Coordinates of C-alpha atoms and ligand atoms in Angstrom, one line a residue:
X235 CA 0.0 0.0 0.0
X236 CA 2.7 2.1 1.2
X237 CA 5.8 3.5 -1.1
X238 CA 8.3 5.7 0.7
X239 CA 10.3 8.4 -1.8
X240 CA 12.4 10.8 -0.3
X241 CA 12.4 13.7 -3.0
X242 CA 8.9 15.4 -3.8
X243 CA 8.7 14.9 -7.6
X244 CA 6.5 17.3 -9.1
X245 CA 6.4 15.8 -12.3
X246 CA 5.7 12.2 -11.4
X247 CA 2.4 10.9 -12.3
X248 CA -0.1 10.3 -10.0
X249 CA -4.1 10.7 -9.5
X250 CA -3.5 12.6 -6.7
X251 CA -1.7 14.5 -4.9
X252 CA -2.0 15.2 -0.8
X253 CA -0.8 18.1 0.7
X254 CA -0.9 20.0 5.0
X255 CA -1.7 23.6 4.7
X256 CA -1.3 25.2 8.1
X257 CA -2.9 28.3 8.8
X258 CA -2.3 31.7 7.4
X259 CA 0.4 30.7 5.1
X260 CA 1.8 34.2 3.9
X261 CA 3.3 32.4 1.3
X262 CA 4.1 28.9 0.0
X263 CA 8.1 28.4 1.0
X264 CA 10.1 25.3 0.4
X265 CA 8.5 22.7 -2.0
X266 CA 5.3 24.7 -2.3
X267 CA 6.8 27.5 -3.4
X268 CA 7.9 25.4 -6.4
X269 CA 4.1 24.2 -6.6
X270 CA 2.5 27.7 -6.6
X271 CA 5.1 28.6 -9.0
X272 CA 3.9 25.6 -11.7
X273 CA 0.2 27.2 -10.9
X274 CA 1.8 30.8 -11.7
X275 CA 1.2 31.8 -8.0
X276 CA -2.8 31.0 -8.5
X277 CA -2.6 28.6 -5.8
X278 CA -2.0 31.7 -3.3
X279 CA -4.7 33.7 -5.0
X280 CA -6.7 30.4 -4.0
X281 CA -5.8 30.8 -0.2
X282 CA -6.7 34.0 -0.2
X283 CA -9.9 33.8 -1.3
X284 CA -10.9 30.8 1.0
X285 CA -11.4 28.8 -2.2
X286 CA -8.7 26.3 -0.3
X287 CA -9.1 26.1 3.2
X288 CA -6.3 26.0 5.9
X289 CA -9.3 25.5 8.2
X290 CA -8.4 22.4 10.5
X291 CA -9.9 19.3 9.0
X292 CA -10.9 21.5 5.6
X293 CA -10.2 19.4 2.0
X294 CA -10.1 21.5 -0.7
X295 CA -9.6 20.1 -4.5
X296 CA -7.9 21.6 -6.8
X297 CA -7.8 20.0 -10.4
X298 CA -4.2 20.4 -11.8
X299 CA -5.1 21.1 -15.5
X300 CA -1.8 19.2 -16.1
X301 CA 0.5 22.0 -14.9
X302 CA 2.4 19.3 -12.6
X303 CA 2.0 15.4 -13.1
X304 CA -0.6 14.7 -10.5
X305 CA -3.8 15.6 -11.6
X306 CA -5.1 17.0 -8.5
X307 CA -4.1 18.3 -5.7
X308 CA -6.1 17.7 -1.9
X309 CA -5.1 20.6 0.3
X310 CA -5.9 19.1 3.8
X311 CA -6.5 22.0 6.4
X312 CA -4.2 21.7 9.4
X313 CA -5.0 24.9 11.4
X314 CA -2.5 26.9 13.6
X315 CA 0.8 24.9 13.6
X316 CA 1.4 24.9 17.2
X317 CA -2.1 23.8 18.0
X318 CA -1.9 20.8 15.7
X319 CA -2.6 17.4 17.9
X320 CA -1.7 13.9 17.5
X321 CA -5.2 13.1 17.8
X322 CA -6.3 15.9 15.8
X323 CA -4.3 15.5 12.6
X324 CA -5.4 11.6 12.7
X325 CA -8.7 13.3 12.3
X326 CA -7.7 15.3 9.4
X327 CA -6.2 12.2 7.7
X328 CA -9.2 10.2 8.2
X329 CA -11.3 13.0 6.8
X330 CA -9.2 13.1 3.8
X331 CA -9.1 9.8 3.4
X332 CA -13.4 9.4 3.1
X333 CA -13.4 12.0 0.5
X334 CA -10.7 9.8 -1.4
X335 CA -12.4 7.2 -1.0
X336 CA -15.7 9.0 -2.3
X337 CA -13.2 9.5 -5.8
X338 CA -13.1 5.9 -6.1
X339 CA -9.1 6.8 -7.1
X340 CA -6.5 4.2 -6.7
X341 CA -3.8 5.3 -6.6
X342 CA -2.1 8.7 -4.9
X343 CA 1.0 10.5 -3.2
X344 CA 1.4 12.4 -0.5
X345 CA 3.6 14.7 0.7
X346 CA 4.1 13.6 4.8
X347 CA 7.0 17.0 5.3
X348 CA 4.3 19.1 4.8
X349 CA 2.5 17.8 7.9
X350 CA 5.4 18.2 10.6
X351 CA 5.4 20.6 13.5
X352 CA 7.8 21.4 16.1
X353 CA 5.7 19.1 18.1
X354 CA 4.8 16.1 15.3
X355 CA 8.2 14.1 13.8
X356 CA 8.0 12.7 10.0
X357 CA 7.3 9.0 12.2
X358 CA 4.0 10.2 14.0
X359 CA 2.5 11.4 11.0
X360 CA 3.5 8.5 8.9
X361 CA 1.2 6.3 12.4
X362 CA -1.5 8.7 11.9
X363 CA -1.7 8.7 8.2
X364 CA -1.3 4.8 8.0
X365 CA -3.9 4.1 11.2
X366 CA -6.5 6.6 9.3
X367 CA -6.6 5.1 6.1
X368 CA -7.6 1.9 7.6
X369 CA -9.6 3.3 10.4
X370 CA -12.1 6.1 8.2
X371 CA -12.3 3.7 4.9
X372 CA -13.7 0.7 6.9
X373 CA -16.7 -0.7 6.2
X374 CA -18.6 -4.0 7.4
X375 CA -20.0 -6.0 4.2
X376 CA -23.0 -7.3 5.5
X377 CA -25.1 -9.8 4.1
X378 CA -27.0 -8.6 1.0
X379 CA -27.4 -9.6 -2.2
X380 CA -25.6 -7.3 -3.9
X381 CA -22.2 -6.5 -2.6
X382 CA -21.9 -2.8 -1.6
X383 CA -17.9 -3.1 -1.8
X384 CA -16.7 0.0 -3.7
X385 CA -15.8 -1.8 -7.4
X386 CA -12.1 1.1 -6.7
X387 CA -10.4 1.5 -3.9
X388 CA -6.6 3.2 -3.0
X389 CA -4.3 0.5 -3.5
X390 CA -1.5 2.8 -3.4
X391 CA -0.3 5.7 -1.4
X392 CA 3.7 6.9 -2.3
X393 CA 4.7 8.8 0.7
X394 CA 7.4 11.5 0.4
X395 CA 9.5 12.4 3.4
X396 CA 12.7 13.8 3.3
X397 CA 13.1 12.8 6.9
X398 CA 17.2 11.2 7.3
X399 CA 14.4 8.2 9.2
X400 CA 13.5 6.6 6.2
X401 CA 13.2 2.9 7.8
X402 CA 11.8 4.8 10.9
X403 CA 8.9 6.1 8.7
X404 CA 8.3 2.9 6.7
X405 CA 8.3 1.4 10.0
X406 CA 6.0 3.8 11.8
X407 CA 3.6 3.6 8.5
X408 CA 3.2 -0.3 9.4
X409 CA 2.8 0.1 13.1
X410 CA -0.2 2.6 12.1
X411 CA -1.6 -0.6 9.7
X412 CA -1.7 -2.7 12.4
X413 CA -3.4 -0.6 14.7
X414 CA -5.9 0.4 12.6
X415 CA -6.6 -3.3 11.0
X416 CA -6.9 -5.1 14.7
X417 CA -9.4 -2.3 15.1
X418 CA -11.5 -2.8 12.1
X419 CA -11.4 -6.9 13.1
X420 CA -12.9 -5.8 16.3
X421 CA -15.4 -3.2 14.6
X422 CA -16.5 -6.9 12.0
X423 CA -16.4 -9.1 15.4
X424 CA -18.6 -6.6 17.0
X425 CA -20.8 -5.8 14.3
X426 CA -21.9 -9.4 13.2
X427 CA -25.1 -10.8 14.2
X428 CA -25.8 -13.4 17.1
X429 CA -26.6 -15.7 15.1
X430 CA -23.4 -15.7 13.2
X431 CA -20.8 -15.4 15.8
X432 CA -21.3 -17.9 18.4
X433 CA -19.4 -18.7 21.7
X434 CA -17.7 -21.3 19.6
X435 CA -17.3 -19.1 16.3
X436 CA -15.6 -17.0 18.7
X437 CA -13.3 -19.0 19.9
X438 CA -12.7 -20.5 16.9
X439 CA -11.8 -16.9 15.7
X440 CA -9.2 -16.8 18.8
X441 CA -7.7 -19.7 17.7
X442 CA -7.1 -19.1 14.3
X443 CA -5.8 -15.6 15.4
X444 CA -3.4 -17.4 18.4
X445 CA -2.1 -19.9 15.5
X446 CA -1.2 -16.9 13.2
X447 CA 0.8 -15.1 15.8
X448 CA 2.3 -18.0 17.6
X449 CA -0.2 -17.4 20.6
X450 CA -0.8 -20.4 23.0
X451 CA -4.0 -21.1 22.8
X452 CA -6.8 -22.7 25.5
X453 CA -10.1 -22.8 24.8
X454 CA -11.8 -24.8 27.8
X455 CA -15.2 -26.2 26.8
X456 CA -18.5 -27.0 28.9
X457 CA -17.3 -29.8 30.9
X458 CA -14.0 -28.1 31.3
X459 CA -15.8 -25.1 32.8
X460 CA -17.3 -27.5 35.1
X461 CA -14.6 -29.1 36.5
X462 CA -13.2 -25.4 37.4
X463 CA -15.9 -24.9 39.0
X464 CA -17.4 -21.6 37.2
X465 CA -20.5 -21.7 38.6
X466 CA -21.0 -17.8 37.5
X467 CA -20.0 -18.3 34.3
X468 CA -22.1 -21.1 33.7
X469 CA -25.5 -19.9 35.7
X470 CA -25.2 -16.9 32.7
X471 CA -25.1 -20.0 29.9
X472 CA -27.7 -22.7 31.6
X473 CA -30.7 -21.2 29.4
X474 CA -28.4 -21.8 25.8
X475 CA -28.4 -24.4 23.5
X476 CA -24.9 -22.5 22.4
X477 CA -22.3 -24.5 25.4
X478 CA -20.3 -22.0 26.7
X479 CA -16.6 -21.2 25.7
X480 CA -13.5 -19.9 27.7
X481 CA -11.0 -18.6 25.4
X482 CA -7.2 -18.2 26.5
X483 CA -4.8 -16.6 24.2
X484 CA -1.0 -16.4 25.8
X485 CA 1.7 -14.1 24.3
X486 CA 4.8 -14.5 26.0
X487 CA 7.5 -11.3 24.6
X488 CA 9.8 -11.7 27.9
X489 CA 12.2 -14.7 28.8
X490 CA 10.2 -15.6 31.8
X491 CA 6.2 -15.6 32.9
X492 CA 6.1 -12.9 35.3
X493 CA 4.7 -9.6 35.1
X494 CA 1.8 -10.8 33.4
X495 CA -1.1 -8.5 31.8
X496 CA -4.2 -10.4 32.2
X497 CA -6.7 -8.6 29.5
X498 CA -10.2 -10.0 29.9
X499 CA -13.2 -9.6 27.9
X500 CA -16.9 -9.9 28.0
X501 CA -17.9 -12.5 25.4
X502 CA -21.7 -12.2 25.5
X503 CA -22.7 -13.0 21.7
X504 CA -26.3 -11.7 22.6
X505 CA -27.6 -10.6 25.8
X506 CA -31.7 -10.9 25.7
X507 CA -31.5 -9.8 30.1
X508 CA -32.3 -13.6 30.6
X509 CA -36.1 -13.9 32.7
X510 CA -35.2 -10.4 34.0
X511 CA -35.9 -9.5 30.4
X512 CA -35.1 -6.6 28.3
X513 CA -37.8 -4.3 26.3
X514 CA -38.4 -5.0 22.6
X515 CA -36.6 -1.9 22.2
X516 CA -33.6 -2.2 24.8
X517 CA -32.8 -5.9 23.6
X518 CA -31.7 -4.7 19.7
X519 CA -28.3 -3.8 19.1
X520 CA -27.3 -6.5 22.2
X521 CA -24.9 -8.2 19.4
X522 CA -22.6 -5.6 20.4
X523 CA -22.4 -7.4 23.8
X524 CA -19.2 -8.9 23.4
X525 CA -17.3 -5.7 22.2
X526 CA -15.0 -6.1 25.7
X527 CA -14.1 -9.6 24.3
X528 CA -13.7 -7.9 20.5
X529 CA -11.7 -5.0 22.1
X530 CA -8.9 -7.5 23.7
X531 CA -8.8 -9.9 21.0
X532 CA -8.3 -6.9 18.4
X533 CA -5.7 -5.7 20.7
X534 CA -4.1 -9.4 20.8
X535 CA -4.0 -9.1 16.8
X536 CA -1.5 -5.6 17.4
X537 CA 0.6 -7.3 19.7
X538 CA 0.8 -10.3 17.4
X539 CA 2.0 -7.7 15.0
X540 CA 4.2 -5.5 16.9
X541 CA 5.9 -7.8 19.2
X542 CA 6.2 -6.1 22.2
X543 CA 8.8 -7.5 24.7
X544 CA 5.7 -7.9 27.1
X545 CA 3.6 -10.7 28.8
X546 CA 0.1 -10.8 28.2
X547 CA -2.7 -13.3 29.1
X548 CA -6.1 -12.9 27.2
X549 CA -9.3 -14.4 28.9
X550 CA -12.5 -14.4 27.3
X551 CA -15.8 -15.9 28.7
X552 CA -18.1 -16.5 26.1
X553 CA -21.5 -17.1 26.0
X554 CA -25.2 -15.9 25.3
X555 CA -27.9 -15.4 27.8
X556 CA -31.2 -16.2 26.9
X557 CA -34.5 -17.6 28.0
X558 CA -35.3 -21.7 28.9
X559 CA -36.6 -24.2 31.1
X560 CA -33.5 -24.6 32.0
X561 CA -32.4 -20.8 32.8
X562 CA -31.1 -19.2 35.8
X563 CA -33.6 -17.1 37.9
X564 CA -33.6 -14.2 39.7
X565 CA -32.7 -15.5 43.9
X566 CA -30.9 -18.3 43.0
X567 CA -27.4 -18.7 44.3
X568 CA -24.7 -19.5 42.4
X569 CA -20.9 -20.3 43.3
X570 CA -17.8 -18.5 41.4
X571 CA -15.2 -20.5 40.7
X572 CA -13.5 -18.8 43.6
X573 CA -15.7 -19.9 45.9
X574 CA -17.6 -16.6 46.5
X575 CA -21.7 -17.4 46.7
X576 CA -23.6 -14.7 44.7
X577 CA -27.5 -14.1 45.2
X578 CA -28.7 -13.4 41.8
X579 CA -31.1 -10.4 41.7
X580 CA -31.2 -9.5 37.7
X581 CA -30.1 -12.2 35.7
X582 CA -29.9 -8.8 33.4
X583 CA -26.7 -8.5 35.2
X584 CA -24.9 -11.2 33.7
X585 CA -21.6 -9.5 32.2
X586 CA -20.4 -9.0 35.7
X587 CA -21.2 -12.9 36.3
X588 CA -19.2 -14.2 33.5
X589 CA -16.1 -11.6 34.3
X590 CA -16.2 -12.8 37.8
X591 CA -14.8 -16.5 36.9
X592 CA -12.5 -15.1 34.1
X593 CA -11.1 -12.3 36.4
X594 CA -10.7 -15.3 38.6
X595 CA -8.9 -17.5 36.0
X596 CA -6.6 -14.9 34.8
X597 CA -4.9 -14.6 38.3
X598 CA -4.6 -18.4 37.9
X599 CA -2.7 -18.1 34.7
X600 CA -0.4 -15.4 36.4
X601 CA -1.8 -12.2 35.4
X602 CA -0.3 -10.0 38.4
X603 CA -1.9 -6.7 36.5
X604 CA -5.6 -7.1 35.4
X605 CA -7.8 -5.4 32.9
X606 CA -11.4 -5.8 32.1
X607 CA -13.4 -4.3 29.2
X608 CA -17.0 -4.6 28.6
X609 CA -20.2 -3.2 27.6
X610 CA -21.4 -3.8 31.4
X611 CA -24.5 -1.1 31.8
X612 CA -26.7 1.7 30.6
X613 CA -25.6 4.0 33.7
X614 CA -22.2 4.0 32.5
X615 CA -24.2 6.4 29.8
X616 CA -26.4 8.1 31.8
X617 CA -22.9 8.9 33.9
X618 CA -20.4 9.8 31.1
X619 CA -22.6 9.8 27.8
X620 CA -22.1 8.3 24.5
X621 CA -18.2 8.9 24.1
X622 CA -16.1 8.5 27.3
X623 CA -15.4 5.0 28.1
X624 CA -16.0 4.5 32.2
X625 CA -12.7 3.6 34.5
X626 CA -12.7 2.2 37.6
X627 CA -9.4 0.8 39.8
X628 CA -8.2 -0.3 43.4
X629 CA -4.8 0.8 41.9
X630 CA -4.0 4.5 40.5
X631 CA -0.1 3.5 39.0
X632 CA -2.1 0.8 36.7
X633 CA -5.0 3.1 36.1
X634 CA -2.8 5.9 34.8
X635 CA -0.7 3.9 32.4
X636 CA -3.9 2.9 31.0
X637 CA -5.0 7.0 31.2
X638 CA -2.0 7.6 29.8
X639 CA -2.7 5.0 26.1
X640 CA -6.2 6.3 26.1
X641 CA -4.8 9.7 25.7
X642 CA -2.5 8.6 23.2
X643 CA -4.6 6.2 21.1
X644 CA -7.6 9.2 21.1
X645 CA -9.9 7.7 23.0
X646 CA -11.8 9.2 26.3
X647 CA -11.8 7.8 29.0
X648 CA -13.3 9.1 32.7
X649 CA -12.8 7.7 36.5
X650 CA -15.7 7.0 38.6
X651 CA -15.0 6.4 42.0
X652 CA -14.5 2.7 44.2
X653 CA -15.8 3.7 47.7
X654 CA -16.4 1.3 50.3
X655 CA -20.0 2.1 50.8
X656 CA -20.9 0.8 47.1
X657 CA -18.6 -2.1 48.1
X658 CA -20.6 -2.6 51.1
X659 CA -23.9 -2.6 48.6
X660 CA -22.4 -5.0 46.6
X661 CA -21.2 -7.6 49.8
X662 CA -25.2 -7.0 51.1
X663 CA -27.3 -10.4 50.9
X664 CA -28.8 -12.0 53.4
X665 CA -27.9 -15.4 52.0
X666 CA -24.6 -15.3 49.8
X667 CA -21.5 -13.2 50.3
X668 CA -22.4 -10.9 47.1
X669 CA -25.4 -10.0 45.6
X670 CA -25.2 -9.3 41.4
X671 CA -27.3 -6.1 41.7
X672 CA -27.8 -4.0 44.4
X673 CA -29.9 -1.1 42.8
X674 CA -30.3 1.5 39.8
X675 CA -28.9 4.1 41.9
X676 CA -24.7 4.4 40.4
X677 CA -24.8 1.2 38.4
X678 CA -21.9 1.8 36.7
X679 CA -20.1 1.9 40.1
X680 CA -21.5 -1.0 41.8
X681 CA -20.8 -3.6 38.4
X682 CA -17.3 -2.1 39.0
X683 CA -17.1 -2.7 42.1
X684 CA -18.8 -6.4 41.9
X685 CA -15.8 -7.3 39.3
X686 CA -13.6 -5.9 42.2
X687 CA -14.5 -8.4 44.4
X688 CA -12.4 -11.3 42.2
X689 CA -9.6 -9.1 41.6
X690 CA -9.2 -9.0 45.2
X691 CA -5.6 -7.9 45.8
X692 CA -4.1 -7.4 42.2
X693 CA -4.0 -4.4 40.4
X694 CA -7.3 -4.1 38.7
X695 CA -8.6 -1.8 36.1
X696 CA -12.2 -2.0 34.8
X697 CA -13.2 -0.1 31.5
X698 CA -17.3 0.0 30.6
X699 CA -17.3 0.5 27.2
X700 CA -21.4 0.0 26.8
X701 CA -21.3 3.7 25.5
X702 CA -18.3 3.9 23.5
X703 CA -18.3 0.0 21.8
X704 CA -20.9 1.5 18.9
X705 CA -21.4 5.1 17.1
X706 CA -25.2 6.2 15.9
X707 CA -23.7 8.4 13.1
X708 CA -20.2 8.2 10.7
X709 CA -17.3 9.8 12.3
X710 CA -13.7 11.2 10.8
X711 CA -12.3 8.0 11.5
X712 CA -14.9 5.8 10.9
X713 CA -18.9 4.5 10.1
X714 CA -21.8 4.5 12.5
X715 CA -21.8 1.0 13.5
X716 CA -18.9 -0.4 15.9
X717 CA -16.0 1.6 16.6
X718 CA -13.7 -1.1 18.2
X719 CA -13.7 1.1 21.3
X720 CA -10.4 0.4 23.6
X721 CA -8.4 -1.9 21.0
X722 CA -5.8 0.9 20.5
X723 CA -5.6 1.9 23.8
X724 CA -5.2 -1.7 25.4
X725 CA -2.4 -2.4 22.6
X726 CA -1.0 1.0 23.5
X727 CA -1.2 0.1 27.1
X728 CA 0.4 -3.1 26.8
X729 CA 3.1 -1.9 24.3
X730 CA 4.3 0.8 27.2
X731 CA 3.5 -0.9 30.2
X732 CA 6.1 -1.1 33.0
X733 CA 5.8 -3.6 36.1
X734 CA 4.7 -1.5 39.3
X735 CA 7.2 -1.7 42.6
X736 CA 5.2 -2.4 45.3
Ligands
BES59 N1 -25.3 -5.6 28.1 C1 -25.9 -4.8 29.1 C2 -25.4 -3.3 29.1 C3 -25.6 -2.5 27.9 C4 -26.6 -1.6 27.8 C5 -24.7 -2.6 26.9 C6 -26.7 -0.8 26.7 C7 -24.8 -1.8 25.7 C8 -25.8 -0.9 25.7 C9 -25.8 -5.4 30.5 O1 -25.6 -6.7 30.6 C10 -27.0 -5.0 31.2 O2 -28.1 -5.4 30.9 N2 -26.9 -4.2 32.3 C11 -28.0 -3.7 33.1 C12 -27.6 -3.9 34.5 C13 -28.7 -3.7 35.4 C14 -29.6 -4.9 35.3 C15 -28.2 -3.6 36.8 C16 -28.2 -2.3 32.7 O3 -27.3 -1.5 32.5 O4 -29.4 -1.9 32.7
ZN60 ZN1 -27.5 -7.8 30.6
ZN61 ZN1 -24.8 -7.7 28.9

C-alpha cells in the first residue's frame, strides 16, 4: 500500500496528490513555493480567497489542468501549527481519506514534510496517516445480495519524506496498519449478528488468530468449565443451546512468565437480560455485547504484529444469555469458581457474572496486573454519555498507564469512584457473600465494584465500554456501527506498560 520516496517529484504521475496547509500561510516556501510557482502563483490567489481552506480538518480540490503530473491536488487544512494534535491530525487524515475514497481513485501520493510541526516528527505522522486510512475507509459487508464493496479502492499511497528516518517512517507507516486493521477486526467481530458469531465461532476466531501469531491457545469447553468450578460463568449460559466457551490466548515477549497482563473480555454473543428481560426496544443492538471480548482480541492481533517485549494473558468468557426451562432465575445462588456465593437479583446483570470467573482465572494463569473491558451497563451512559469509556481501579499507578494509552490512542476515557459504601452494597445479601445487583442508583459503580471483588488484591482496572463499543452516526475515523472502542488503547497500554514496585 505504502511507497516511501524521499524527493517530492512534481512531475511524477499520480491521480493525486495530498498536501498539509497550516494556517495563514503568507506564502508557499520550500517545495510549495515550487508548486505555486507551476500554478503561476494561482494557488496563493486560491488561499486568499478561501477557495482552499487551511481550516483544520478543511479538503479542498484543486484540479491540476496538467500544470504538474498529479492531476489533483487535496489541500488538507491543518490549522494553527502549534495547536496541531496527534489526535487531531489523525482526524484530518481520516477526513481526507473518506473523500478519497468517495473518488473511487487508486492510486495517490502524498507529501508527509508538509504535515510536521515542532511538536509532530515525520514518524507520527506516517502512524496517523497509516492508522486513518484503515480506520475512516472501513466498512462491514453485510449480508446482501448485492455486494456494496466500492468496485475502486486506493491501492496505493507513495509517501514522500525527506526525513534522514526513512526505515523509521516505513516502520511507523506499518505500526499505524496494524493498529488500525486489529481495530476494524474488532469493529467486523462486534458488528456481526448473534446468530453468526457464536461462543464457539468465537473461539474459533481466537484460535485461528493465536495460530497466526504464535499465541498459546486454550479454549476450555462446557465440561471443562465444570470441573473449574465456574459456577457464574455457567449460571449466565444454563438457558443456551450454544455450550459456553473460555478462550485463553498467551503471548509471551519476555524470557520468563512474570509480570503478566491479564486482558479479559466480555464474550456475551447476545444478551436478551435472561427472565429479568429486556424491552423489545432495549434488547436490539445486544450483538454488540461482546465488544469487551472484540476490544482485547483486536488488541491481541497488534501485539501479534508488533511484538512487544511484554507478557500478556487474554481471557475471554463467552456465552449468550437467553431464556429456557432450564435458565437461571432471579434469587438463585450460584458459586464463582473462587468460591464466593452470589445471590442473583437480575439475571440482566450477567456480564459482571461471566467476568467474575474469568477475572478469577486470569490470576490463575499469572496475570499480576488485570484489565477488564465490557459493555457492562446503561448507567455508564447516563454517567459519562455516549463517548467517554467508564474507568474504575483499586490501583492509581495501573490506572494511569492505561490514562495515559487512552490519551495517546484518542480515545476518552473518565474515573468514577470505588468507595467502600458501594462495596458494602455489593457484599449486602442475606444469604450469599455478594449479591449481582444492588440497585439502579450508580450502576456503573456498583458492576465495577462487583468485578472488584475477584480481583481481590491485584492491580485491577475496569473499563465499561457499553457507550463507546458502537457510534449512531459516521465519524472522521470511521462508520456509525462499531468503533472497536479500547483496541488501541489496550495495545498501547500493553506496548508501554512497565511492572509497578510495590
Ligand atoms: N449488556 C448490558 C449493558 C448494555 C446496555 C450494553 C446498553 C450496551 C448498551 C448489560 O448486561 C445490562 O443489561 N446491564 C444492566 C444492569 C442492570 C440490570 C443492573 C443495565 O445496564 O441496565
Ligand atoms: Zn444484561
Ligand atoms: Zn450484557
Amino acid at each position: 500500500m505504502f511507497q516511501v520516496k524521499k524527493e517530492l517529484d512534481l512531475t511524477a504521475e499520480h491521480e493525486g496528490l495530498v498536501i498539509g496547509l497550516f494556517d495563514k500561510p503568507e506564502k508557499f516556501s520550500g517545495h510549495l513555493a515550487n508548486l505555486d510557482e507551476s500554478f503561476n502563483g494561482q494557488l496563493t490567489e486560491l488561499v486568499k480567497s478561501g477557495d482552499i481552506s487551511a481550516k483544520l480538518k478543511s479538503i479542498s480540490k484543486v484540479h491540476s489542468l496538467e500544470k504538474i503530473g498529479a492531476k489533483r491536488i487535496w489541500f488538507v487544512g491543518l490549522g494553527k501549527e502549534k495547536e496541531l494534535s496527534f489526535d487531531k491530525l489523525r482526524e484530518a487524515f481520516g477526513k481526507l481519506f473518506k473523500e478519497v475514497k468517495g473518488s473511487k481513485l487508486t492510486q495517490a501520493a502524498i507529501y508527509l514534510d508538509s504535515f510536521v510541526t515542532d511538536e509532530l516528527d515525520a514518524l507520527d505522522a506516517a502512524h496517523a496517516l497509516s492508522e486513518a486510512c484503515e480506520l475512516a475507509t472501513y466498512q462491514f459487508e453485510g449480508y446482501r445480495q448485492k455486494s456494496n464493496e466500492p468496485e475502486k479502492r486506493l491501492e496505493s499511497l507513495t509517501v514522500y519524506s525527506a526525513s534522514d528516518e526513512e526505515e523509521g517512517v516505513k516502520a511507523s507507516l506499518t505500526v499505524g496498519y496494524a493498529f488500525g486493521k486489529g481495530t476494524n477486526s474488532a469493529r467486523t467481530l462486534v458488528n456481526t449478528p448473534g446468530n453468526m458469531l457464536t461462543a464457539n465461532d468465537l473461539a474459533n476466531y481466537a484460535a485461528e488468530l493465536g495460530a497466526k501469531y504464535d499465541f498459546e491457545v486454550e479454549i476450555l469447553d462446557k465440561a471443562d468449565i465444570e470441573k473449574l468450578g465456574m459456577g457464574a460463568f455457567l449460571a449466565v449460559n444454563q438457558g443456551s443451546a450454544e455450550p459456553p466457551k473460555m478462550i485463553v490466548l498467551k503471548y509471551q515477549g519476555k524470557e520468563e512468565w512474570k509480570d503478566v497482563i491479564g486482558l479479559v473480555g466480555k464474550g456475551i454473543t447476545f444478551d436478551t437480560g435472561g427472565y429479568s428481560i429486556k424491552t423489545k426496544a432495549g434488547i436490539v443492538g445486544m450483538k454488540t455485547d461482546m465488544g469487551g471480548a472484540a476490544a482485547v482480541l483486536g488488541a491481541m492481533e497488534i501485539i501479534g504484529e508488533i511484538k512487544p517485549e511484554q507478557n500478556v494473558v487474554a481471557v475471554i468468557p463467552s456465552t449468550d444469555n437467553m431464556i429456557s426451562g432450564g435458565a437461571f432465575k432471579p434469587d438463585d445462588v450460584i458459586t464463582s469458581m473462587s468460591g464466593k456465593t452470589i445471590e442473583v437479583l437480575n439475571t440482566d446483570a450477567e456480564g459482571r457474572l461471566v467476568l467474575a470467573d474469568a477475572v478469577t482465572y486470569a490470576k490463575h494463569h499469572g496475570a499480576g496486573y488485570l484489565v477488564d473491558v465490557a459493555t457492562l451497563t446503561g448507567g455508564v451512559i447516563t454517567a459519562l454519555g455516549l463517548h467517554t469509556t467508564g474507568a474504575m481501579t483499586n490501583y492509581e499507578p495501573l490506572y494511569e498507564q492505561v490514562l495515559e494509552a487512552s490519551m495517546e490512542a484518542g480515545e476518552q476515557m473518565w474515573q468514577l469512584p470505588l468507595f467502600e459504601s458501594e462495596k458494602e452494597r455489593v457484599r449486602n445479601s442475606a444469604v450469599a457473600d455478594l449479591n449481582n445487583s444492588p440497585g439502579r442508583e450508580g450502576h456503573a459503580i456498583v458492576a465495577g465494584a462487583f468485578i472488584g471483588e475477584f480481583a481481590e488484591g491485584t492491580p485491577w482496572v475496569h473499563l465499561d465500554i457499553a457507550g463507546t463499543a458502537t457510534a449512531s452516526k459516521a465519524h472522521d475515523l470511521g462508520p456509525a456501527g462499531a468503533t472497536g472502542a479500547m483496541v488501541r488503547t489496550l495495545a498501547l497500554f500493553v506496548e508501554r506498560f512497565e511492572p509497578i514496585e510495590k
